[in-house]
Amino acid sequence: MTAAPFESLPGKDTRERFASLGITEGGEADLLALRTIVRDHDVEVWVYFDREVARTSTIEADLAAFEMVPEADRPFMELRRFFAFMEDIEPGFAAAMETEPVTAKVVAVGDREAYCACVLVPRPYVKVFLG
């Protein structure tokens, strides 16, 4: 698959565009596939390690609530940081996932406002629970 802007994917809204990539709320998603989607379509994927936090909170609220907590101690992490963190702990982590895929439960898809080059813009996101 060639990289394409997220907005050019089939679908009339964010939910339908993620569905065109096989990502739907309540479904399962492979972490390596999500990493490819992040790279190819410039979206955010947030990995949660606490089911209750993932289910009841928003990304914005979590970022504010855990602002002073070191990233490694938070109950969530952005997917690219998650892979970097895991590679530091276990070199070859991503390569191992090619033979033993790791899936996560898709909790939510949507848009959130985030800063990009000092401008607040809507960002498509996927929130997944790993556990």
XYZ file of N, CA and C in Angstrom:
393
model
N 0.844 -1.178 0.000
C 0.000 0.000 0.000
C 0.891 1.243 0.000
N 0.550 2.175 -0.824
C 1.311 3.409 -0.862
C 0.723 4.394 0.137
N 1.564 5.254 0.630
C 1.122 6.240 1.612
C 0.140 7.208 0.971
N -0.901 7.560 1.727
C -1.905 8.516 1.260
C -2.359 9.328 2.447
N -2.668 10.587 2.217
C -3.208 11.378 3.323
C -4.476 10.708 3.866
N -4.637 10.751 5.157
C -5.794 10.112 5.790
C -7.102 10.619 5.190
N -7.177 11.898 4.915
C -8.400 12.499 4.389
C -8.777 11.968 3.015
N -7.827 11.382 2.301
C -8.120 10.867 0.963
C -8.588 9.412 0.979
N -8.585 8.779 2.157
C -9.062 7.401 2.247
C -10.568 7.352 2.017
N -11.089 6.207 1.560
C -12.538 6.092 1.351
C -13.304 6.285 2.656
N -14.406 6.998 2.570
C -15.244 7.225 3.737
C -15.580 8.689 3.881
N -16.730 8.942 4.504
C -17.180 10.336 4.645
C -16.723 10.964 5.954
N -16.224 10.140 6.904
C -15.758 10.689 8.173
C -14.620 9.821 8.712
N -14.100 10.227 9.840
C -12.952 9.535 10.433
C -13.248 8.062 10.698
N -14.410 7.775 11.246
C -14.783 6.397 11.573
C -14.767 5.518 10.316
N -15.349 6.026 9.230
C -15.391 5.257 7.986
C -14.011 5.119 7.349
N -13.186 6.148 7.467
C -11.829 6.061 6.906
C -11.005 5.018 7.654
N -11.123 4.996 8.997
C -10.415 3.945 9.737
C -10.982 2.567 9.388
N -12.286 2.474 9.206
C -12.900 1.192 8.833
C -12.345 0.710 7.496
N -12.054 1.629 6.575
C -11.482 1.226 5.286
C -10.093 0.612 5.456
N -9.465 0.882 6.591
C -8.152 0.298 6.919
C -8.290 -0.935 7.816
N -9.529 -1.322 8.114
C -9.769 -2.488 8.966
C -9.775 -2.177 10.447
N -9.876 -0.905 10.807
C -9.853 -0.492 12.214
C -11.249 -0.035 12.611
N -11.895 -0.782 13.516
C -13.234 -0.427 13.982
C -13.297 -0.561 15.498
N -14.076 0.318 16.116
C -14.257 0.251 17.565
C -14.809 -1.115 17.942
N -14.227 -1.694 18.992
C -14.644 -3.004 19.450
C -13.904 -4.139 18.767
N -13.205 -3.828 17.691
C -12.442 -4.848 16.978
C -11.046 -5.009 17.548
N -10.273 -5.835 16.897
C -8.883 -6.057 17.284
C -7.984 -5.486 16.199
N -6.808 -5.049 16.589
C -5.847 -4.504 15.634
C -4.452 -4.990 15.990
N -3.713 -5.407 14.990
C -2.330 -5.827 15.149
C -1.454 -4.586 15.332
N -0.564 -4.606 16.318
C 0.267 -3.428 16.595
C 1.196 -3.073 15.440
N 1.724 -4.075 14.736
C 2.572 -3.761 13.580
C 1.760 -3.115 12.462
N 0.539 -3.576 12.259
C -0.333 -2.957 11.246
C -0.645 -1.520 11.643
N -0.886 -1.298 12.916
C -1.140 0.072 13.391
C 0.076 0.958 13.169
N 1.256 0.413 13.402
C 2.477 1.192 13.180
C 2.596 1.604 11.710
N 2.228 0.710 10.808
C 2.249 1.021 9.380
C 1.227 2.105 9.054
N 0.046 2.017 9.647
C -0.998 3.026 9.424
C -0.534 4.393 9.916
N 0.114 4.423 11.065
C 0.655 5.689 11.590
C 1.633 6.286 10.587
N 2.534 5.457 10.110
C 3.561 5.931 9.169
C 2.959 6.370 7.833
N 2.034 5.586 7.296
C 1.510 5.852 5.960
C 0.448 6.950 5.914
N -0.265 7.160 7.026
C -1.400 8.071 6.983
C -1.334 9.194 8.018
N -0.235 9.285 8.742
C -0.016 10.369 9.699
C -1.185 10.536 10.667
N -1.506 9.449 11.368
C -2.533 9.469 12.403
C -1.865 9.153 13.735
N -2.598 9.341 14.820
C -2.090 9.008 16.148
C -2.695 7.682 16.599
N -1.882 6.872 17.247
C -2.373 5.666 17.907
C -1.872 5.724 19.343
N -2.813 5.582 20.268
C -2.503 5.617 21.696
C -2.757 4.236 22.283
N -1.724 3.688 22.907
C -1.792 2.357 23.513
C -2.018 2.539 25.014
N -3.090 1.933 25.521
C -3.431 1.997 26.947
C -3.170 0.649 27.594
N -2.699 0.700 28.839
C -2.388 -0.510 29.596
C -3.377 -0.729 30.729
N -4.259 0.224 30.959
C -5.276 0.149 32.002
C -6.645 0.218 31.320
N -7.411 -0.855 31.421
C -8.697 -0.953 30.729
C -9.655 0.166 31.131
N -9.736 0.453 32.432
C -10.682 1.460 32.917
C -10.323 2.861 32.421
N -9.051 3.194 32.465
C -8.622 4.502 31.962
C -8.919 4.599 30.470
N -8.617 3.560 29.721
C -8.866 3.564 28.277
C -10.344 3.741 27.968
N -11.185 3.114 28.748
C -12.616 3.101 28.472
C -13.332 4.381 28.900
N -12.881 5.012 29.986
C -13.662 6.101 30.582
C -13.089 7.498 30.378
N -11.946 7.610 29.779
C -11.272 8.900 29.739
C -10.990 9.328 28.299
N -10.589 10.567 28.127
C -10.170 11.057 26.810
C -8.654 11.209 26.787
N -8.114 11.222 25.607
C -6.665 11.400 25.473
C -6.243 12.744 26.060
N -7.010 13.796 25.775
C -6.671 15.117 26.289
C -6.669 15.133 27.817
N -7.694 14.517 28.414
C -7.774 14.465 29.879
C -6.605 13.665 30.443
N -6.251 12.576 29.789
C -5.138 11.753 30.269
C -3.810 12.477 30.149
N -3.603 13.165 29.037
C -2.360 13.922 28.880
C -2.233 14.989 29.962
N -3.347 15.625 30.303
C -3.330 16.641 31.362
C -3.125 15.996 32.730
N -3.847 14.924 33.004
C -3.785 14.275 34.320
C -2.407 13.674 34.602
N -1.742 13.193 33.578
C -0.456 12.508 33.767
C 0.728 13.328 33.266
N 0.519 14.628 33.119
C 1.561 15.512 32.599
C 2.856 15.428 33.406
N 2.745 15.328 34.707
C 3.931 15.317 35.566
C 4.474 13.913 35.839
N 3.830 12.902 35.283
C 4.247 11.510 35.480
C 5.200 11.135 34.349
N 6.343 10.522 34.670
C 7.251 10.096 33.599
C 6.510 9.195 32.606
N 6.819 9.370 31.342
C 6.106 8.654 30.281
C 6.049 7.147 30.519
N 7.130 6.562 30.955
C 7.175 5.107 31.178
C 6.258 4.651 32.313
N 5.835 5.568 33.168
C 4.974 5.221 34.300
C 3.501 5.527 34.057
N 3.162 6.059 32.921
C 1.778 6.388 32.602
C 1.017 5.124 32.177
N -0.305 5.136 32.306
C -1.085 3.973 31.875
C -1.397 3.999 30.375
N -0.670 4.800 29.617
C -0.850 4.904 28.173
C 0.426 5.456 27.556
N 0.571 5.251 26.239
C 1.749 5.740 25.540
C 1.413 5.834 24.046
N 1.932 6.832 23.397
C 1.748 6.943 21.950
C 2.507 5.776 21.305
N 1.958 5.203 20.236
C 2.479 3.962 19.657
C 3.951 4.036 19.263
N 4.385 5.133 18.627
C 5.797 5.221 18.234
C 6.705 5.193 19.451
N 6.288 5.877 20.515
C 7.073 5.881 21.762
C 7.040 4.499 22.396
N 5.903 3.805 22.299
C 5.783 2.450 22.829
C 6.801 1.517 22.164
N 6.884 1.557 20.834
C 7.847 0.707 20.133
C 9.278 1.069 20.519
N 9.591 2.355 20.596
C 10.942 2.775 20.983
C 11.271 2.310 22.397
N 10.312 2.464 23.313
C 10.500 2.043 24.696
C 10.736 0.538 24.769
N 9.907 -0.227 24.062
C 10.043 -1.682 24.101
C 11.346 -2.153 23.444
N 11.776 -1.490 22.390
C 13.049 -1.849 21.750
C 14.222 -1.595 22.688
N 14.120 -0.540 23.521
C 15.167 -0.276 24.508
C 15.243 -1.397 25.539
N 14.084 -1.883 25.944
C 14.023 -2.940 26.954
C 14.374 -4.288 26.354
N 13.828 -4.549 25.175
C 13.981 -5.853 24.527
C 14.342 -5.648 23.053
N 15.630 -5.537 22.744
C 16.029 -5.367 21.340
C 15.453 -6.494 20.480
N 14.941 -6.122 19.326
C 14.306 -7.099 18.445
C 12.827 -7.286 18.719
N 12.261 -6.448 19.568
C 10.847 -6.550 19.939
C 9.948 -6.520 18.704
N 10.121 -5.525 17.840
C 9.269 -5.393 16.653
C 9.465 -6.572 15.707
N 10.688 -7.020 15.544
C 10.956 -8.166 14.666
C 10.278 -9.424 15.207
N 10.268 -9.583 16.509
C 9.620 -10.756 17.111
C 8.113 -10.737 16.870
N 7.547 -9.546 16.765
C 6.112 -9.428 16.542
C 5.710 -9.874 15.140
N 6.664 -9.955 14.235
C 6.341 -10.431 12.889
C 6.007 -11.917 12.906
N 6.602 -12.674 13.819
C 6.296 -14.107 13.902
C 5.225 -14.407 14.948
N 5.128 -13.547 15.962
C 4.098 -13.691 16.993
C 3.363 -12.358 17.129
N 2.364 -12.131 16.274
C 1.656 -10.843 16.296
C 1.032 -10.541 17.657
N 1.013 -9.268 17.983
C 0.379 -8.794 19.208
C -0.800 -7.928 18.791
N -1.974 -8.286 19.290
C -3.158 -7.512 18.964
C -3.652 -6.760 20.191
N -4.373 -5.693 19.913
C -4.952 -4.875 20.965
C -6.407 -4.622 20.616
N -7.215 -4.372 21.635
C -8.633 -4.068 21.456
C -8.788 -2.594 21.102
N -9.517 -2.304 20.034
C -9.758 -0.921 19.627
C -10.876 -0.356 20.506
N -10.538 0.629 21.322
C -11.478 1.238 22.257
C -12.225 2.392 21.589
N -11.520 3.181 20.796
C -12.150 4.348 20.173
C -11.358 4.778 18.952
N -12.063 5.415 18.027
C -11.448 6.128 16.912
C -12.117 7.495 16.865
N -11.405 8.467 16.377
C -12.004 9.797 16.303
C -10.991 10.842 15.904
N -11.338 12.077 16.201
C -10.459 13.217 15.955
C -10.251 13.939 17.272
N -9.062 14.456 17.469
C -8.787 15.303 18.622
C -7.982 16.485 18.142
N -8.054 17.573 18.862
C -7.266 18.737 18.490
C -5.894 18.625 19.125
N -4.871 18.791 18.307
C -3.497 18.704 18.783
C -2.673 19.766 18.063
N -1.582 20.156 18.678
C -0.714 21.157 18.062
C 0.200 20.513 17.035
N 0.286 21.156 15.893
C 1.202 20.755 14.826
C 1.851 22.049 14.343
N 3.140 22.182 14.560
C 3.869 23.398 14.188
C 3.194 24.639 14.778
N 2.860 24.565 16.051
C 2.275 25.670 16.808
C 0.857 26.045 16.379
N 0.205 25.188 15.607
C -1.164 25.439 15.169
C -2.030 24.287 15.658
N -3.172 24.617 16.227
C -4.108 23.603 16.705
C -4.892 23.050 15.513
N -4.738 21.748 15.260
C -5.393 21.115 14.108
C -6.062 19.813 14.552
N -7.104 19.392 13.834
C -7.715 18.098 14.155
C -6.779 16.960 13.749
N -6.645 15.967 14.625
C -5.783 14.817 14.354
C -6.608 13.542 14.509
N -6.663 12.703 13.481
C -7.336 11.411 13.614
C -6.549 10.534 14.595
N -7.272 9.777 15.403
C -6.596 8.910 16.370
C -7.312 7.574 16.509
N -6.545 6.620 17.011
C -7.055 5.320 17.430
C -6.585 5.124 18.862
N -7.484 4.703 19.727
C -7.136 4.371 21.099
C -7.325 2.863 21.260
N -6.264 2.174 21.689
C -6.328 0.718 21.850
C -5.944 0.337 23.276
N -6.471 -0.801 23.715
C -6.119 -1.352 25.027
C -5.288 -2.604 24.804
N -4.134 -2.642 25.447
C -3.238 -3.789 25.349
C -3.199 -4.455 26.718
N -3.749 -5.620 26.790
C -3.731 -6.281 28.088
C -4.440 -7.592 28.106
